[in-house]
Tab-separated table of C-alpha atoms and ligand atoms in Angstrom:
chain	number	residue	atom	x	y	z
A	192	ASN	CA	-0.050	-0.063	-0.072
A	193	CYS	CA	2.861	2.239	0.314
A	194	ALA	CA	4.607	4.169	-2.647
A	195	THR	CA	8.339	4.830	-2.499
A	196	LEU	CA	9.894	8.285	-2.795
A	197	GLY	CA	11.640	6.980	-5.869
A	198	GLY	CA	8.421	5.559	-7.266
A	199	PHE	CA	6.683	9.000	-6.695
A	200	ILE	CA	9.794	10.920	-8.467
A	201	ALA	CA	10.014	8.467	-11.117
A	202	HIS	CA	6.114	8.849	-12.310
A	203	ARG	CA	5.500	12.480	-11.046
A	204	GLY	CA	3.211	11.399	-8.444
A	205	THR	CA	0.732	13.521	-6.444
A	206	GLY	CA	-1.392	13.555	-3.408
A	207	VAL	CA	-4.941	14.508	-2.247
A	208	LEU	CA	-3.786	18.242	-1.554
A	209	SER	CA	-1.616	18.849	-4.638
A	210	THR	CA	-3.669	21.909	-5.277
A	211	ARG	CA	-2.174	23.710	-2.572
A	212	TYR	CA	1.101	21.797	-2.136
A	213	GLY	CA	1.968	20.786	-5.620
A	214	LYS	CA	2.876	17.558	-7.111
A	215	ILE	CA	6.193	15.661	-6.350
A	216	GLU	CA	8.122	17.939	-8.911
A	217	ASP	CA	6.949	20.924	-6.974
A	218	MET	CA	8.466	19.454	-3.802
A	219	ILE	CA	11.810	18.605	-4.884
A	220	MET	CA	15.067	20.573	-4.311
A	221	SER	CA	17.444	18.368	-5.743
A	222	MET	CA	18.332	14.877	-6.543
A	223	GLU	CA	21.318	12.243	-6.932
A	224	VAL	CA	21.019	9.971	-9.985
A	225	VAL	CA	23.070	7.210	-11.009
A	226	THR	CA	22.931	6.897	-14.729
A	227	PRO	CA	22.790	3.814	-17.104
A	228	THR	CA	26.467	4.176	-17.788
A	229	GLY	CA	27.329	4.374	-14.147
A	230	GLU	CA	27.914	7.929	-13.413
A	231	ILE	CA	26.797	9.341	-10.183
A	232	ILE	CA	25.324	12.952	-11.029
A	233	ASN	CA	23.500	15.521	-9.072
A	234	THR	CA	21.027	18.189	-9.945
A	235	LEU	CA	21.631	21.870	-9.060
A	236	PRO	CA	20.993	22.276	-5.215
A	237	VAL	CA	18.020	24.816	-5.804
A	238	PRO	CA	14.998	24.185	-7.971
A	239	ARG	CA	14.664	27.760	-9.522
A	240	HIS	CA	17.718	29.170	-11.246
A	241	ALA	CA	18.813	30.567	-14.608
A	242	SER	CA	21.664	28.256	-15.257
A	243	GLY	CA	20.357	26.325	-18.209
A	244	PRO	CA	17.465	23.942	-18.472
A	245	ASP	CA	16.467	22.137	-15.249
A	246	LEU	CA	18.116	18.798	-15.244
A	247	ALA	CA	15.889	17.410	-12.270
A	248	GLN	CA	12.883	17.659	-14.664
A	249	VAL	CA	14.593	15.332	-17.068
A	250	PHE	CA	14.457	12.766	-14.397
A	251	LEU	CA	11.219	13.453	-12.818
A	252	GLY	CA	8.642	11.345	-14.501
A	253	SER	CA	11.366	9.238	-16.440
A	254	GLU	CA	9.998	6.187	-14.964
A	255	GLY	CA	13.359	4.475	-14.515
A	256	THR	CA	14.277	4.762	-18.073
A	257	LEU	CA	17.187	7.134	-17.655
A	258	GLY	CA	18.721	6.223	-14.393
A	259	VAL	CA	18.080	5.492	-10.818
A	260	VAL	CA	17.174	8.325	-8.355
A	261	THR	CA	19.211	7.387	-5.261
A	262	LYS	CA	18.841	10.646	-2.994
A	263	ALA	CA	16.636	13.304	-3.152
A	264	THR	CA	16.229	16.498	-1.095
A	265	MET	CA	12.623	17.477	-0.558
A	266	LYS	CA	10.805	20.462	0.744
A	267	ILE	CA	8.555	19.950	3.763
A	268	HIS	CA	5.457	22.077	4.474
A	269	PRO	CA	4.465	22.989	8.369
A	270	GLN	CA	1.223	21.391	9.503
A	271	PRO	CA	-1.699	24.012	8.814
A	272	ALA	CA	-3.047	25.257	12.016
A	273	VAL	CA	-6.493	24.467	10.674
A	274	ARG	CA	-8.047	22.275	7.857
A	275	LYS	CA	-11.576	23.106	6.669
A	276	PHE	CA	-13.948	21.670	3.894
A	277	HIS	CA	-17.122	22.646	2.218
A	278	ALA	CA	-19.285	20.770	-0.229
A	279	TYR	CA	-21.990	21.856	-2.736
A	280	LEU	CA	-24.298	20.202	-5.175
A	281	PHE	CA	-24.560	21.524	-8.590
A	282	SER	CA	-27.300	20.633	-10.863
A	283	ASP	CA	-24.806	19.453	-13.699
A	284	LEU	CA	-21.108	19.138	-14.480
A	285	HIS	CA	-20.835	22.198	-16.367
A	286	SER	CA	-22.007	24.584	-13.563
A	287	GLY	CA	-19.813	22.481	-10.951
A	288	MET	CA	-16.787	23.012	-13.461
A	289	VAL	CA	-17.573	26.673	-13.868
A	290	ALA	CA	-17.449	27.289	-10.067
A	291	GLY	CA	-14.315	25.124	-9.645
A	292	GLU	CA	-12.417	27.188	-12.410
A	293	LYS	CA	-13.655	30.369	-10.807
A	294	LEU	CA	-12.022	29.197	-7.400
A	295	MET	CA	-8.769	28.725	-9.104
A	296	ALA	CA	-8.972	31.731	-11.370
A	297	LYS	CA	-9.608	34.050	-8.135
A	298	ARG	CA	-6.329	32.471	-7.100
A	299	LEU	CA	-7.984	31.488	-3.530
A	300	GLN	CA	-5.466	28.624	-3.192
A	301	PRO	CA	-7.737	25.718	-2.110
A	302	SER	CA	-5.857	22.777	-0.763
A	303	VAL	CA	-8.147	20.325	-2.795
A	304	ILE	CA	-11.086	20.474	-5.019
A	305	ARG	CA	-13.029	17.458	-6.330
A	306	LEU	CA	-15.985	17.579	-8.749
A	307	TYR	CA	-17.880	14.397	-9.161
A	308	ASP	CA	-20.061	13.948	-12.235
A	309	HIS	CA	-23.623	12.924	-12.077
A	310	ALA	CA	-22.777	9.254	-12.586
A	311	SER	CA	-20.373	9.389	-9.814
A	312	THR	CA	-22.740	11.559	-7.501
A	313	ILE	CA	-25.625	9.075	-7.831
A	314	SER	CA	-23.555	6.096	-7.160
A	315	ILE	CA	-20.007	6.291	-5.330
A	316	ILE	CA	-21.032	9.481	-3.452
A	317	LYS	CA	-24.010	7.886	-2.291
A	318	ARG	CA	-22.600	4.544	-1.239
A	319	VAL	CA	-19.227	5.997	0.533
A	320	LEU	CA	-20.545	9.346	1.836
A	321	GLY	CA	-24.184	8.384	2.274
A	322	ILE	CA	-25.145	11.723	0.507
A	323	GLU	CA	-27.987	10.761	-1.660
A	324	ARG	CA	-28.421	13.449	-4.372
A	325	LYS	CA	-28.739	13.909	-8.192
A	326	GLY	CA	-26.404	16.333	-9.918
A	327	ALA	CA	-22.634	17.026	-9.531
A	328	TYR	CA	-21.099	17.037	-5.990
A	329	LEU	CA	-18.187	19.612	-5.432
A	330	VAL	CA	-16.054	19.386	-2.419
A	331	PHE	CA	-13.205	22.021	-1.642
A	332	GLY	CA	-10.892	22.695	1.306
A	333	PHE	CA	-8.541	25.261	2.712
A	334	ASP	CA	-5.352	24.639	4.715
A	335	GLY	CA	-3.378	27.407	6.920
A	336	GLU	CA	-3.795	30.060	9.743
A	337	GLU	CA	-7.557	30.095	10.829
A	338	ASP	CA	-8.269	33.845	9.981
A	339	ILE	CA	-6.864	33.440	6.452
A	340	VAL	CA	-8.714	30.012	5.805
A	341	ASP	CA	-11.826	31.575	6.952
A	342	LEU	CA	-11.624	34.427	4.551
A	343	GLN	CA	-10.705	32.084	1.754
A	344	MET	CA	-13.804	29.962	2.521
A	345	LYS	CA	-15.921	32.776	2.870
A	346	LYS	CA	-14.966	33.910	-0.821
A	347	ALA	CA	-15.335	30.361	-2.173
A	348	VAL	CA	-18.731	29.810	-0.681
A	349	ALA	CA	-19.894	33.133	-2.146
A	350	ILE	CA	-18.685	31.895	-5.639
A	351	CYS	CA	-20.632	28.649	-5.301
A	352	GLU	CA	-23.736	30.158	-3.756
A	353	GLU	CA	-24.037	31.956	-7.340
A	354	THR	CA	-24.910	28.696	-9.049
A	355	ALA	CA	-25.127	25.718	-6.825
A	356	VAL	CA	-28.359	24.028	-6.342
A	357	GLU	CA	-27.665	22.993	-2.534
A	358	ASP	CA	-25.329	24.013	0.107
A	359	LEU	CA	-24.082	20.459	1.827
A	360	GLY	CA	-22.175	22.606	4.453
A	361	THR	CA	-18.951	21.877	6.099
A	362	GLU	CA	-20.292	18.540	7.295
A	363	GLY	CA	-20.878	17.459	3.562
A	364	GLY	CA	-17.200	18.403	2.918
A	365	GLN	CA	-15.698	16.963	6.172
A	366	THR	CA	-17.321	13.556	5.516
A	367	TRP	CA	-15.475	13.343	2.328
A	368	TRP	CA	-12.239	13.907	3.801
A	369	ASP	CA	-12.678	11.533	6.568
A	370	GLN	CA	-13.833	8.770	4.310
A	371	ARG	CA	-11.466	9.624	1.251
A	372	TYR	CA	-9.730	6.252	1.439
A	373	LYS	CA	-12.832	4.395	1.628
A	374	PHE	CA	-13.249	4.771	-2.103
A	375	TYR	CA	-10.374	2.648	-2.848
A	376	TYR	CA	-11.239	-0.479	-0.458
A	377	PRO	CA	-13.628	-3.081	-0.553
A	378	PRO	CA	-16.664	-3.030	-0.555
A	379	TYR	CA	-16.548	0.061	-2.409
A	380	THR	CA	-14.037	-0.507	-5.049
A	381	PHE	CA	-14.484	-3.111	-7.793
A	382	GLN	CA	-15.082	-6.773	-7.393
A	383	MET	CA	-14.671	-9.804	-9.801
A	384	PRO	CA	-15.965	-10.296	-12.370
A	385	GLN	CA	-16.013	-6.276	-12.880
A	386	ALA	CA	-13.464	-4.990	-15.343
A	387	PHE	CA	-12.445	-1.404	-15.262
A	388	GLY	CA	-9.907	1.002	-16.771
A	389	THR	CA	-8.814	4.405	-15.022
A	390	LEU	CA	-8.477	6.924	-17.774
A	391	ASP	CA	-6.168	9.627	-16.118
A	392	THR	CA	-6.134	12.786	-18.289
A	393	VAL	CA	-5.384	16.271	-17.882
A	394	ALA	CA	-6.384	19.436	-19.814
A	395	THR	CA	-7.029	23.108	-20.030
A	396	PHE	CA	-10.417	24.551	-18.547
A	397	ALA	CA	-11.079	25.393	-22.138
A	398	ASN	CA	-10.698	21.617	-23.282
A	399	ILE	CA	-11.576	19.554	-20.012
A	400	GLU	CA	-15.242	19.091	-20.482
A	401	ASN	CA	-14.564	18.291	-24.301
A	402	VAL	CA	-12.314	15.607	-23.289
A	403	TYR	CA	-14.708	14.201	-20.664
A	404	TRP	CA	-17.471	13.928	-23.136
A	405	ALA	CA	-15.339	12.625	-25.994
A	406	MET	CA	-13.998	9.960	-23.859
A	407	LYS	CA	-17.464	8.933	-22.862
A	408	GLU	CA	-18.520	8.730	-26.331
A	409	ALA	CA	-15.348	6.424	-27.262
A	410	VAL	CA	-16.206	4.132	-24.474
A	411	ASN	CA	-19.909	3.886	-25.416
A	412	LYS	CA	-19.289	3.525	-28.972
A	413	HIS	CA	-16.970	0.434	-28.266
A	414	CYS	CA	-18.958	-1.067	-25.337
A	415	PRO	CA	-22.511	0.311	-25.203
A	416	GLU	CA	-23.136	-1.579	-21.937
A	417	ALA	CA	-19.875	-0.071	-19.984
A	418	ASN	CA	-20.683	2.485	-17.318
A	419	TYR	CA	-18.607	5.656	-17.535
A	420	ILE	CA	-17.759	7.849	-14.482
A	421	GLY	CA	-15.509	10.573	-13.748
A	422	HIS	CA	-14.415	13.298	-11.332
A	423	PHE	CA	-12.156	16.135	-11.526
A	424	SER	CA	-9.165	16.112	-8.995
A	425	HIS	CA	-5.797	18.118	-8.679
A	426	TRP	CA	-6.782	21.468	-10.080
A	427	TYR	CA	-4.488	24.112	-11.471
A	428	ASP	CA	-5.003	27.693	-12.410
A	429	TRP	CA	-5.111	26.638	-15.945
A	430	GLY	CA	-6.962	23.332	-15.766
A	431	CYS	CA	-7.533	20.097	-14.041
A	432	MET	CA	-7.223	16.584	-14.108
A	433	LEU	CA	-10.143	14.180	-15.093
A	434	TYR	CA	-9.932	10.656	-13.423
A	435	ALA	CA	-12.425	8.943	-15.527
A	436	ARG	CA	-13.238	5.197	-15.532
A	437	PHE	CA	-15.166	2.773	-17.617
A	438	ILE	CA	-16.671	-0.131	-15.912
A	439	ILE	CA	-17.945	-3.280	-17.429
A	440	GLU	CA	-20.192	-5.184	-14.945
A	441	LYS	CA	-19.882	-8.631	-17.028
A	442	PRO	CA	-16.994	-8.701	-19.299
A	443	PRO	CA	-16.764	-11.639	-21.846
A	444	GLN	CA	-15.969	-14.864	-20.233
A	445	ASP	CA	-13.384	-15.658	-22.862
A	446	ALA	CA	-10.120	-13.982	-21.386
A	447	ALA	CA	-8.635	-13.053	-24.755
A	448	VAL	CA	-11.896	-11.566	-26.053
A	449	ALA	CA	-12.300	-9.588	-22.822
A	450	VAL	CA	-8.662	-8.170	-22.822
A	451	ALA	CA	-8.976	-7.008	-26.726
A	452	LEU	CA	-12.286	-5.365	-25.755
A	453	TYR	CA	-10.642	-3.812	-22.723
A	454	ASN	CA	-7.658	-2.459	-24.761
A	455	ARG	CA	-10.052	-1.307	-27.740
A	456	ILE	CA	-12.023	0.916	-25.225
A	457	TRP	CA	-8.935	2.249	-23.572
A	458	ASP	CA	-7.147	2.989	-26.790
A	459	ALA	CA	-10.230	4.790	-28.235
A	460	ALA	CA	-10.860	6.809	-25.151
A	461	ILE	CA	-7.203	7.975	-24.865
A	462	ARG	CA	-7.088	8.899	-28.611
A	463	ALA	CA	-10.252	10.824	-28.177
A	464	ALA	CA	-8.761	12.534	-25.095
A	465	ILE	CA	-5.618	13.555	-26.875
A	466	LYS	CA	-7.775	14.808	-29.907
A	467	ASN	CA	-9.535	17.086	-27.793
A	468	GLY	CA	-6.559	18.759	-26.210
A	469	GLY	CA	-6.074	16.155	-23.404
A	470	VAL	CA	-2.624	14.800	-22.049
A	471	ILE	CA	-2.272	11.359	-20.551
A	472	ASN	CA	-1.805	11.559	-17.948
A	473	GLU	CA	-1.566	13.541	-14.698
A	474	HIS	CA	-0.086	11.352	-12.184
A	475	HIS	CA	-0.408	7.559	-12.911
A	476	GLY	CA	2.446	7.526	-15.509
A	477	VAL	CA	3.006	5.693	-18.923
A	478	GLY	CA	4.833	2.485	-18.262
A	479	LEU	CA	4.530	-0.200	-20.906
A	480	LYS	CA	0.999	-0.046	-21.556
A	481	LEU	CA	0.468	3.457	-22.570
A	482	GLY	CA	3.928	3.670	-24.337
A	483	ARG	CA	2.516	3.098	-27.885
A	484	ILE	CA	0.739	6.393	-27.302
A	485	MET	CA	3.608	8.595	-26.636
A	486	ARG	CA	4.702	9.249	-30.114
A	487	ASP	CA	1.203	10.439	-31.252
A	488	LEU	CA	1.046	12.695	-27.912
A	489	TYR	CA	4.289	14.393	-28.459
A	490	GLY	CA	4.486	14.470	-32.266
A	491	PRO	CA	8.076	15.308	-33.487
A	492	ALA	CA	9.138	16.267	-29.986
A	493	PHE	CA	9.067	12.554	-29.067
A	494	ASN	CA	12.481	12.443	-31.131
A	495	VAL	CA	14.097	14.678	-28.354
A	496	LEU	CA	13.092	12.532	-25.722
A	497	GLU	CA	14.286	9.510	-27.534
A	498	GLY	CA	17.526	11.352	-28.124
A	499	ILE	CA	18.143	11.888	-24.330
A	500	LYS	CA	17.251	8.366	-23.879
A	501	LYS	CA	19.904	7.362	-26.520
A	502	THR	CA	22.498	9.766	-25.007
A	503	LEU	CA	21.926	8.448	-21.419
A	504	ASP	CA	21.245	4.832	-21.870
A	505	PRO	CA	22.963	3.803	-25.122
A	506	ASN	CA	22.682	0.006	-24.314
A	507	ASN	CA	18.942	0.391	-23.585
A	508	ILE	CA	19.444	-1.340	-20.078
A	509	MET	CA	17.085	0.672	-18.121
A	510	ASN	CA	13.523	-0.392	-18.343
A	511	PRO	CA	13.460	-1.179	-21.902
A	512	GLY	CA	10.107	-0.533	-23.623
A	513	LYS	CA	8.781	1.821	-21.006
A	514	MET	CA	7.508	5.214	-21.838
A	515	GLY	CA	7.508	4.118	-25.657
A	516	PHE	CA	11.230	4.109	-25.787
A	517	GLN	CA	11.523	0.959	-28.306
A	518	GLY	CA	14.790	-0.434	-29.438
A	519	VAL	CA	16.658	2.401	-28.775
B	612	LIG	C1	-5.921	2.436	-6.829
B	612	LIG	C2	-4.704	3.340	-7.012
B	612	LIG	C3	-4.551	4.524	-6.703
B	612	LIG	C4	-3.698	5.371	-6.908
B	612	LIG	N1	-3.612	6.716	-6.667
B	612	LIG	C5	-2.487	7.415	-6.795
B	612	LIG	C6	-2.278	8.739	-6.371
B	612	LIG	O1	-3.324	9.185	-5.811
B	612	LIG	N2	-1.379	9.494	-6.656
B	612	LIG	C7	-0.455	8.963	-7.543
B	612	LIG	O2	0.702	9.648	-7.661
B	612	LIG	N3	-0.312	7.567	-7.928
B	612	LIG	C8	-1.412	6.957	-7.674
B	612	LIG	N4	-1.346	5.791	-8.154
B	612	LIG	C9	-0.304	4.958	-8.945
B	612	LIG	C10	0.733	4.312	-8.005
B	612	LIG	O3	0.269	4.484	-6.722
B	612	LIG	C11	2.102	4.682	-8.105
B	612	LIG	O4	2.429	4.851	-9.425
B	612	LIG	C12	3.184	4.171	-7.430
B	612	LIG	O5	2.682	3.848	-6.028
B	612	LIG	C13	4.504	4.550	-7.508
B	612	LIG	O6	5.410	4.342	-6.604
B	612	LIG	P1	5.910	2.846	-6.094
B	612	LIG	O7	7.207	3.200	-5.128
B	612	LIG	O8	4.949	1.851	-6.096
B	612	LIG	O9	6.814	2.648	-7.821
B	612	LIG	P2	6.954	1.500	-8.560
B	612	LIG	O10	5.569	0.822	-8.996
B	612	LIG	O11	7.776	0.315	-7.764
B	612	LIG	O12	7.854	2.009	-9.643
B	612	LIG	C14	7.148	2.836	-10.496
B	612	LIG	C15	8.087	3.224	-11.662
B	612	LIG	O13	9.045	4.146	-11.480
B	612	LIG	C16	10.614	3.467	-11.114
B	612	LIG	N5	11.316	3.693	-10.302
B	612	LIG	C17	10.807	3.143	-8.883
B	612	LIG	N6	11.940	3.692	-8.038
B	612	LIG	C18	12.850	4.502	-8.625
B	612	LIG	C19	14.004	5.071	-8.280
B	612	LIG	N7	14.568	5.332	-7.394
B	612	LIG	N8	14.624	5.627	-9.470
B	612	LIG	C20	14.376	5.487	-10.674
B	612	LIG	N9	13.260	4.965	-11.210
B	612	LIG	C21	12.378	4.434	-10.146
B	612	LIG	C22	10.270	1.835	-11.685
B	612	LIG	O14	11.139	1.236	-12.201
B	612	LIG	C23	8.956	1.994	-12.366
B	612	LIG	O15	9.005	2.213	-13.653
B	612	LIG	C24	-2.507	4.762	-7.847
B	612	LIG	C25	-2.508	3.394	-8.096
B	612	LIG	C26	-3.697	2.605	-7.772
B	612	LIG	C27	-3.747	1.270	-8.054
């Protein structure tokens, strides 16, 4: 159940409160890396400088293909004096998204925002949190000194009050925080014989809703009986991450047929996301499975990544095949 620091650095991991504290790449000061040819190198001791490109960013997210991270110096954040939450119900995804975007555009610095689509609200939010509503459930929170948090909260509440259909209060938000891990454990997570895929995608506010709908259309085209649900986590001042899922209640009995269907859905959904401005992905990484998409995602710029791989790992000994680096 525990990710390592090396694993987090290697795939650009993130946590629940990323909207305030950033992803792992925002928390790193410097790192030591052993390159595939055996050299021990260090990135510069500070993460902001004007001494050329930031070498640390080359190794962040490289998924063990460019070297082994053997040391890292990290920033740590003080414990906040208070941590507060609030939740609202919106009539639909779009109005919830507009409110979330406003929270970010106003630079209110929430610690977290999560917006659940209608399909998630009527299923997982009801089952895990016991909040039985139709629409789009939105929760947000703030961390810090109490007087500042109260002011941020007041401004955020005012934004949501403009368009929300129901104020679920601090209780409706706190319960999400208290039960946030439950979503990933039985009996709330998936059970055999269900099949599911997590389509982690990130896009600007201008594109993110189109990405959501395009992926839904792709999933339903390839598997009309699949359910498609999504929530929006990890918000930035330019956009947010879409954690979409397709769920097949009764996949084909024949394993080969089931895997082929699974891969077909995944492929179509990811390509639909990219076509609409989405990027795979925000924090789960590329690995072996999504490597085939990398060239399409990057276009000619992928040659630059391959060039870095060839230079650092001329014998292709580090995680060959990962991230789409084939036969380098
Ligand atoms: C249900 C579920 C929820 C998840 N939620 C999140 C989430 O909220 N946030 C998130 O970020 N991820 C999430 N993930 C993804 C997963 O947790 C992480 O990818 C994983 O934990 C990474 O850490 P690890 O130590 O397990 O890495 P591993 O799986 O062991 O390795 C990941 C990659 O990094 C490479 N690597 C590992 N250590 C090093 C090193 N020292 N130097 C160089 N390369 C290295 C490995 O070779 C491999 O390619 C989730 C996964 C699941 C199944």
